[in-house]
PDB file of C-alpha atoms in Angstrom:
ATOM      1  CA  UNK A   1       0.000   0.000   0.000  1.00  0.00           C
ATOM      2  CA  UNK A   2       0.958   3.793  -0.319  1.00  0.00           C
ATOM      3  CA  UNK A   3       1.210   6.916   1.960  1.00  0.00           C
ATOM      4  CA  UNK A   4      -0.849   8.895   0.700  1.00  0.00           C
ATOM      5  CA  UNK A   5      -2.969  11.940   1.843  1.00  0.00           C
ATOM      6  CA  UNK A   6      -6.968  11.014   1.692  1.00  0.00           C
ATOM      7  CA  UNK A   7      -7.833  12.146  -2.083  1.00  0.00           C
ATOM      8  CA  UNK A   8     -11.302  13.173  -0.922  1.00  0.00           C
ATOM      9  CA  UNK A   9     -10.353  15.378   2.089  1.00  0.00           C
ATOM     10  CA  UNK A  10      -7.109  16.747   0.102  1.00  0.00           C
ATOM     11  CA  UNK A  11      -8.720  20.150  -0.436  1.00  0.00           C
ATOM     12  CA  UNK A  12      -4.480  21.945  -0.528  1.00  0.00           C
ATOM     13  CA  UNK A  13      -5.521  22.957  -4.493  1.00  0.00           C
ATOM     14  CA  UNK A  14      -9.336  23.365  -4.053  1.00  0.00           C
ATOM     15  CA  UNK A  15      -9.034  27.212  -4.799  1.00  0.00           C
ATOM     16  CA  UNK A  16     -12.972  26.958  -4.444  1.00  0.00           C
ATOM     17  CA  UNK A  17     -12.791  25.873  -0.700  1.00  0.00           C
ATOM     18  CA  UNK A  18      -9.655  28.272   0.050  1.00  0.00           C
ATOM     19  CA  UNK A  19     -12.031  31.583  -1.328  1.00  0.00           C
ATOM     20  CA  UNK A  20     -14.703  30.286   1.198  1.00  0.00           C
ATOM     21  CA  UNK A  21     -12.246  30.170   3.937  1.00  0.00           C
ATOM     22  CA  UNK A  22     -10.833  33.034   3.454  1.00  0.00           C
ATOM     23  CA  UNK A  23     -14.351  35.015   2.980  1.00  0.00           C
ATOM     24  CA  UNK A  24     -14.738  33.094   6.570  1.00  0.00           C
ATOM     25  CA  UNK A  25     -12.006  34.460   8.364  1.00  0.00           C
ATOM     26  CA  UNK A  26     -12.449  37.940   6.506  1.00  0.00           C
ATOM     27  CA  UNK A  27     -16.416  38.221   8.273  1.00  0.00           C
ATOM     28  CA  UNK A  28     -14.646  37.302  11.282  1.00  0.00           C
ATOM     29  CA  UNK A  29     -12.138  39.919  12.013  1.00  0.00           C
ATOM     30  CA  UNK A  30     -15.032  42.398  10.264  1.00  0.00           C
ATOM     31  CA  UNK A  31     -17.432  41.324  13.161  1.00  0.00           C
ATOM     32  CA  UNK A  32     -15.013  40.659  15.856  1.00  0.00           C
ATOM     33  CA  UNK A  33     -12.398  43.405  15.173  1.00  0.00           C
ATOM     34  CA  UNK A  34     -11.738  47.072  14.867  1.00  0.00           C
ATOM     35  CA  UNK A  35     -11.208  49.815  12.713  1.00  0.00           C
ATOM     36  CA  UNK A  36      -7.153  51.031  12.441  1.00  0.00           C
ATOM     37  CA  UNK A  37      -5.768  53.129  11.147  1.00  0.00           C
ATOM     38  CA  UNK A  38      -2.528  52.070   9.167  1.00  0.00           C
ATOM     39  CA  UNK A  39       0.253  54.957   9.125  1.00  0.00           C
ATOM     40  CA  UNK A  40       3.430  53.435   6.610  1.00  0.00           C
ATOM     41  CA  UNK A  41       7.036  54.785   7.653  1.00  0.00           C
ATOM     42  CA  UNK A  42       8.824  56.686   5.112  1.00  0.00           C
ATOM     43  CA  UNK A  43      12.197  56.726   5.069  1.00  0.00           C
ATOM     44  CA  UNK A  44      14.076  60.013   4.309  1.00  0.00           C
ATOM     45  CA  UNK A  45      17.424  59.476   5.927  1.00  0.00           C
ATOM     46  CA  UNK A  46      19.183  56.131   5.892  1.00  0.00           C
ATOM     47  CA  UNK A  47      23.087  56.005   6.468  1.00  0.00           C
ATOM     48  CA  UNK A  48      23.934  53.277   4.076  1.00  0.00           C
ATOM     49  CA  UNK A  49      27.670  53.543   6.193  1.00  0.00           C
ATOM     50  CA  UNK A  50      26.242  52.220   9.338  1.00  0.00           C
ATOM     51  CA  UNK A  51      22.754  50.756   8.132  1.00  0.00           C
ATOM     52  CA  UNK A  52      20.910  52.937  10.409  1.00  0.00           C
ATOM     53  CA  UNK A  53      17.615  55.551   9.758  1.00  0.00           C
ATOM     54  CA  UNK A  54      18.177  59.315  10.821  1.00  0.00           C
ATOM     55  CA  UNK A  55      15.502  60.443   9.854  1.00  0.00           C
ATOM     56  CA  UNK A  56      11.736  59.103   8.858  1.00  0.00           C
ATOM     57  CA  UNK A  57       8.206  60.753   8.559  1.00  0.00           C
ATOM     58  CA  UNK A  58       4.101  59.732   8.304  1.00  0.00           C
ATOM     59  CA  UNK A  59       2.571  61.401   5.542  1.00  0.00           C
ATOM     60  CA  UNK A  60       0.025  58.552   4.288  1.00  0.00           C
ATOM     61  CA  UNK A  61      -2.628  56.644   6.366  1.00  0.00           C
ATOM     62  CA  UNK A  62      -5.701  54.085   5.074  1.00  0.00           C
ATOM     63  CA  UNK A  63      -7.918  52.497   7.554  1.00  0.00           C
ATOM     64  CA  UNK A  64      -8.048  48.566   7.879  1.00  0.00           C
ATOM     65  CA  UNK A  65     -10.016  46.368  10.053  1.00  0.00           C
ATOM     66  CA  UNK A  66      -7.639  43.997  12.542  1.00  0.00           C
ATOM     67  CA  UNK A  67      -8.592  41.810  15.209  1.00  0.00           C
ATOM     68  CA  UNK A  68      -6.973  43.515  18.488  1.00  0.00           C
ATOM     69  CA  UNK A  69      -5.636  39.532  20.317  1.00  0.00           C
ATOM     70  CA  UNK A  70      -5.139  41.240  23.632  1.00  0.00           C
ATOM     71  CA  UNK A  71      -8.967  42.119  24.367  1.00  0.00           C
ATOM     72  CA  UNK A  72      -8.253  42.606  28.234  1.00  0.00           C
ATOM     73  CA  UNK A  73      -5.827  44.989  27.666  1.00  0.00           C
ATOM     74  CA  UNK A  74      -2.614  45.984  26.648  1.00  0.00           C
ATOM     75  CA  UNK A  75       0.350  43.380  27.161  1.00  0.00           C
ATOM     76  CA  UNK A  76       4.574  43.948  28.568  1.00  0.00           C
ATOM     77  CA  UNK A  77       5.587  45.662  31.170  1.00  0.00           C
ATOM     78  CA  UNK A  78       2.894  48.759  31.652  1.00  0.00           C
ATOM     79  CA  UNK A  79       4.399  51.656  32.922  1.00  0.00           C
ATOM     80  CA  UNK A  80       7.745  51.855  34.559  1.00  0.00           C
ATOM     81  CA  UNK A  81       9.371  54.539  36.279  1.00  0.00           C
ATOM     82  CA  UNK A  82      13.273  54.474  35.454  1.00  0.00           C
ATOM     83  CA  UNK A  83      16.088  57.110  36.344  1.00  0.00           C
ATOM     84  CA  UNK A  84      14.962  58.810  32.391  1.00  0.00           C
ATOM     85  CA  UNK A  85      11.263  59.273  33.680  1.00  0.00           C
ATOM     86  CA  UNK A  86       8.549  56.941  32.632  1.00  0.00           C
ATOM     87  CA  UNK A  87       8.579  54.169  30.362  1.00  0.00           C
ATOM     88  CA  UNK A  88       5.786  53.099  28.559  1.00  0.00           C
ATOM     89  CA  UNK A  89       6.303  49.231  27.375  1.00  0.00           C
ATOM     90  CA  UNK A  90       2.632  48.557  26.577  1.00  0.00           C
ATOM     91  CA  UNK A  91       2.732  45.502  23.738  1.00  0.00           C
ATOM     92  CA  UNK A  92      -0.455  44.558  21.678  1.00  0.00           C
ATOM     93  CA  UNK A  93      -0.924  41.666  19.018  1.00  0.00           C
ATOM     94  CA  UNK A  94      -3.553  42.176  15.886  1.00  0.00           C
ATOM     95  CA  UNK A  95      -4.798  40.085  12.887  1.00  0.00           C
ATOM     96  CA  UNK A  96      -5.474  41.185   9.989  1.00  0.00           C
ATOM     97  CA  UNK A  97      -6.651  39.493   6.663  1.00  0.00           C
ATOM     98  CA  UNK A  98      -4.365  39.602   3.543  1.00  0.00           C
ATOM     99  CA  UNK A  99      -6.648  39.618   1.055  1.00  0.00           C
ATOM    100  CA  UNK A 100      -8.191  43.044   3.111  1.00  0.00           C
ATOM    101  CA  UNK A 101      -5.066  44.768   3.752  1.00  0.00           C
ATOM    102  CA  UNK A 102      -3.938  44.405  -0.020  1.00  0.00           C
ATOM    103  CA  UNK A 103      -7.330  45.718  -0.743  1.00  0.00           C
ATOM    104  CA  UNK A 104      -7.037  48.697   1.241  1.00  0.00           C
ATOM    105  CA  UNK A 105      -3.296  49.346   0.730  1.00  0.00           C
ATOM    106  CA  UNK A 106      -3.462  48.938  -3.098  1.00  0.00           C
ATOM    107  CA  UNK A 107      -6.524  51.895  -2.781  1.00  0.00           C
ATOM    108  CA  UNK A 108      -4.165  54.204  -1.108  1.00  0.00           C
ATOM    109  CA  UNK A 109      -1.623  53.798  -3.225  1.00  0.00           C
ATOM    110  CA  UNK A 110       0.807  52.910  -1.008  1.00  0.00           C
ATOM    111  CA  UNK A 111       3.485  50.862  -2.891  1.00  0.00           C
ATOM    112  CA  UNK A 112       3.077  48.179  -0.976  1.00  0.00           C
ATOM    113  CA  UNK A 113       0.879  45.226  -0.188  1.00  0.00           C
ATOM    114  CA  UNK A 114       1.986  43.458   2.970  1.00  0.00           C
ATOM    115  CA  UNK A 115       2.298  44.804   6.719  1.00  0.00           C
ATOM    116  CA  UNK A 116       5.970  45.793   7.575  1.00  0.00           C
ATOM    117  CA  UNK A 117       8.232  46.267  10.619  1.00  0.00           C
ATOM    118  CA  UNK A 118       8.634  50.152  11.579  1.00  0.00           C
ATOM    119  CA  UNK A 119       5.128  51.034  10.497  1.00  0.00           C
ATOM    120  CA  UNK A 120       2.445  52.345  12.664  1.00  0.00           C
ATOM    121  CA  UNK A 121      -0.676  51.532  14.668  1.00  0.00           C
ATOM    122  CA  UNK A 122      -3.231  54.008  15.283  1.00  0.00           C
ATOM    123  CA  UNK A 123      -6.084  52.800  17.478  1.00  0.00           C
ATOM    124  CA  UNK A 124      -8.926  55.189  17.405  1.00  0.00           C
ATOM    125  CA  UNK A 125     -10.649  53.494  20.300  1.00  0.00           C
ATOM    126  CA  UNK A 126      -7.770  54.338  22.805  1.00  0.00           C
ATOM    127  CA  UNK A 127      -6.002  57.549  21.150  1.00  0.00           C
ATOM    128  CA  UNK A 128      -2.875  54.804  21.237  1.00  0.00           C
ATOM    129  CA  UNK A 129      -0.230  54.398  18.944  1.00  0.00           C
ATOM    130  CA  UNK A 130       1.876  51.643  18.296  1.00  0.00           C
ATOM    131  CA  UNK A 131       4.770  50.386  16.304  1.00  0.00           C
ATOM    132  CA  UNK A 132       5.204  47.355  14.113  1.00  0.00           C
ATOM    133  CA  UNK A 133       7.942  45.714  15.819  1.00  0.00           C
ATOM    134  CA  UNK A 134       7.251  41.758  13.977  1.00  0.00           C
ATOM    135  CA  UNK A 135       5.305  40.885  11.242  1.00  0.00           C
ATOM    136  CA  UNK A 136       4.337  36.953  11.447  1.00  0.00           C
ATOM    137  CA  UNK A 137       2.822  35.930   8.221  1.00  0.00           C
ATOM    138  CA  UNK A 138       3.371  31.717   8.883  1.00  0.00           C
ATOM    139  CA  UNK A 139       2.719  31.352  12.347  1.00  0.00           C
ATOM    140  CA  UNK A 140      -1.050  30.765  11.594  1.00  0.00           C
ATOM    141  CA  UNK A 141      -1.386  27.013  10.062  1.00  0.00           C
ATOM    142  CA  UNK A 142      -2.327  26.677   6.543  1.00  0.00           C
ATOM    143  CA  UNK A 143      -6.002  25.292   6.911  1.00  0.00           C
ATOM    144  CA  UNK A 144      -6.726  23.968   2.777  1.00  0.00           C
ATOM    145  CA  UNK A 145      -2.511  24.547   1.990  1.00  0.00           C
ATOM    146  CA  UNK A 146      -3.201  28.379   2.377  1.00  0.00           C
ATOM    147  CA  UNK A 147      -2.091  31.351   4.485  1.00  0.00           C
ATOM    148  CA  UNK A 148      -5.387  34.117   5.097  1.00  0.00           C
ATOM    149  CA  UNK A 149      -3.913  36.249   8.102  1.00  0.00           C
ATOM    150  CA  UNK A 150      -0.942  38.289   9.511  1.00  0.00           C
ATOM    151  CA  UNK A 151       0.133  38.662  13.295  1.00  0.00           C
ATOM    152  CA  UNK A 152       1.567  41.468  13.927  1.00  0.00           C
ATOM    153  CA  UNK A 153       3.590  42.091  17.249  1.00  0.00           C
ATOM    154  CA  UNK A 154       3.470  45.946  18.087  1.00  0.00           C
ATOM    155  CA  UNK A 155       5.000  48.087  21.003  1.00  0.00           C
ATOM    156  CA  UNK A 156       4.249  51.761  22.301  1.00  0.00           C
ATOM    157  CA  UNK A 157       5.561  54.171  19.741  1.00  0.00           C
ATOM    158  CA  UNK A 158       8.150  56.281  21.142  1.00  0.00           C
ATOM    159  CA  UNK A 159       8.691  60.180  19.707  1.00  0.00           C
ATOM    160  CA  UNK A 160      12.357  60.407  18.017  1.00  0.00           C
ATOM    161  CA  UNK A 161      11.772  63.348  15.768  1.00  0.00           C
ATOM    162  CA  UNK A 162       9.835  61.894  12.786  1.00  0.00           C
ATOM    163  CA  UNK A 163       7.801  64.038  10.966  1.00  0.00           C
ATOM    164  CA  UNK A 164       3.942  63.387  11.111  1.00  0.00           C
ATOM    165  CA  UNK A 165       2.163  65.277   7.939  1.00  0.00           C
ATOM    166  CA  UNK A 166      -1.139  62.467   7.267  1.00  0.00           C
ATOM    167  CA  UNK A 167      -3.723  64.775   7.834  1.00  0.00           C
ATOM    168  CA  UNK A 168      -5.612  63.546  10.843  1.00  0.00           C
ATOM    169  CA  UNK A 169      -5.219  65.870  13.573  1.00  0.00           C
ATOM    170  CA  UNK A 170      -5.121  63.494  16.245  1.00  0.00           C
ATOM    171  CA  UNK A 171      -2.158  61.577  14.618  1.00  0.00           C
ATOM    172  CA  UNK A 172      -0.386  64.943  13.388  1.00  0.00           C
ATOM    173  CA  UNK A 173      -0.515  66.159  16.620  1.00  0.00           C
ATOM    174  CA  UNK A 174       2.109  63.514  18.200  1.00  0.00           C
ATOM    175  CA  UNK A 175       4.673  65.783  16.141  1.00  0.00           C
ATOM    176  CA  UNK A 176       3.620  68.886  17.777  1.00  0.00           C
ATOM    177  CA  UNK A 177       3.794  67.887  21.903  1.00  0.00           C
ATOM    178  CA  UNK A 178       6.817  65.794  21.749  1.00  0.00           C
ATOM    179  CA  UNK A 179       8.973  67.317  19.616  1.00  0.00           C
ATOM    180  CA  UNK A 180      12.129  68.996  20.859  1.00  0.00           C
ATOM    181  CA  UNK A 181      11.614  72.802  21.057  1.00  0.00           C
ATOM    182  CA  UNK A 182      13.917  75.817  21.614  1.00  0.00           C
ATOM    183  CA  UNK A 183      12.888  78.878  23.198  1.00  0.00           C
ATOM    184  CA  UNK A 184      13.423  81.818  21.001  1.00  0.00           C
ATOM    185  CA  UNK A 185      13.364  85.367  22.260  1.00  0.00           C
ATOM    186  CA  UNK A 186      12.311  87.483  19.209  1.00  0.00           C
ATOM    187  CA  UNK A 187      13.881  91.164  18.656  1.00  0.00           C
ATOM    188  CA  UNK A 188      11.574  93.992  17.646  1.00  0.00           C
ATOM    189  CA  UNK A 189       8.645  94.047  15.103  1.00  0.00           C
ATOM    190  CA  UNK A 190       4.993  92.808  15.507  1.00  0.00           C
ATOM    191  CA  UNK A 191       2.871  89.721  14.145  1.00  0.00           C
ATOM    192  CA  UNK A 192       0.749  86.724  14.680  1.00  0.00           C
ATOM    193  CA  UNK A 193       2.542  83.254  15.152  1.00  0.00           C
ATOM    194  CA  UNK A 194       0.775  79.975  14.556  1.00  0.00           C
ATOM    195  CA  UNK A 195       1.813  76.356  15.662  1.00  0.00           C
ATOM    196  CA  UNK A 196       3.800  74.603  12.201  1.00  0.00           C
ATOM    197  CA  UNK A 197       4.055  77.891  10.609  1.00  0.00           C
ATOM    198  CA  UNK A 198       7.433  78.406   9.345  1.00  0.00           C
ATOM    199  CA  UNK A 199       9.546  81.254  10.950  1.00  0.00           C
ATOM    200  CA  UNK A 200      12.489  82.880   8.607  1.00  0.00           C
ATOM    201  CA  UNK A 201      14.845  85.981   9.748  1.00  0.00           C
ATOM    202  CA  UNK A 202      15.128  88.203   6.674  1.00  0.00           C
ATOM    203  CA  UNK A 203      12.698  89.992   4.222  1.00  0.00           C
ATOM    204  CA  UNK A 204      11.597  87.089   3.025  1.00  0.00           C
ATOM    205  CA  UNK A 205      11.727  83.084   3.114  1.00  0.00           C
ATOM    206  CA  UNK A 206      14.245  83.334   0.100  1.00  0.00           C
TER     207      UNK A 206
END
């Protein structure tokens, strides 16, 4: 006799039964999740000499449903107070669909179709925002030979001088409290000064 797999449970090729699994798991999350907001990282500084980022920004954002794992609460080690101040090492897990997300990121033009390390997490629910720190697209087992969610592992974002430009004031906003200021004593003249409005000594900006 052969080894075989069972020819009438084999369903690995059955495209048929993988679109109704995945449809499945899609009206899952849909039901089950909530709405995020997806902010990709743009690089605008790498140092190709010591394979680090200086400098990054947020200028795009689409909203995607994900199924938040930790429903009690956030995961890690909460908030800690250290000799720097406080820490925030608040950890969270979501699940999203891949068909969905290439839906939505393929509408927003994004250049991309797949989650990916160093992007944002905006939770609307909470006002929190995290950071893609893993992106586990094989952890899940392949019911019917096929692969119909993402994991991703995501920590509290911490401020290091990216830009935020995405248009949502809540998000944009990050930029403006915890950026790094410098207290500038103006000479004479007169005029109104708004918050992001650029400043120039001179006649003009030129």
């Amino acid at each position: 006799s052969t080894m075989a797999t069972n020819q009438y449970f084999n369903f690995y090729t059955n495209t048929e039964e993988q679109s109704l699994t995945n449809d499945l798991v899609v009206e899952a999350i849909q039901i089950y999740g909530q709405d995020i907001r997806y902010i990709p990282r743009q690089y605008t500084h790498v140092d190709d000499i010591f394979n680090e980022v200086r400098n990054s920004s947020f200028e795009d954002e689409f909203t995607i449903e994900m199924y938040v794992q930790g429903v009690d609460g956030f995961a890690g080690d909460g908030d800690l107070l250290s000799k720097f101040g406080v820490e925030i090492r608040d950890t969270q897990t979501f699940v999203v669909a891949n068909t969905r997300f290439e839906e939505e990121a393929t509408t927003a033009s994004v250049g991309f179709t797949k989650p990916r390390e160093g992007d944002l997490i905006y939770m609307p629910l909470t006002g929190q925002l995290m950071e893609i720190k893993h992106v586990e697209d094989e952890e899940v087992y392949y019911q019917l030979g096929k692969a119909y969610v993402t994991r991703l592992s995501t920590e509290f974002f911490e401020y290091s001088e990216e830009e935020f430009d995405t248009g949502i004031p809540e998000i944009d906003s990050i930029e403006t409290n915890n950026q790094y200021t410098i207290q500038l004593t103006m000479g004479s003249g007169s005029g109104t000064f708004q918050i992001n409005e650029d400043v120039y000594q001179g006649a003009d900006l030129a």
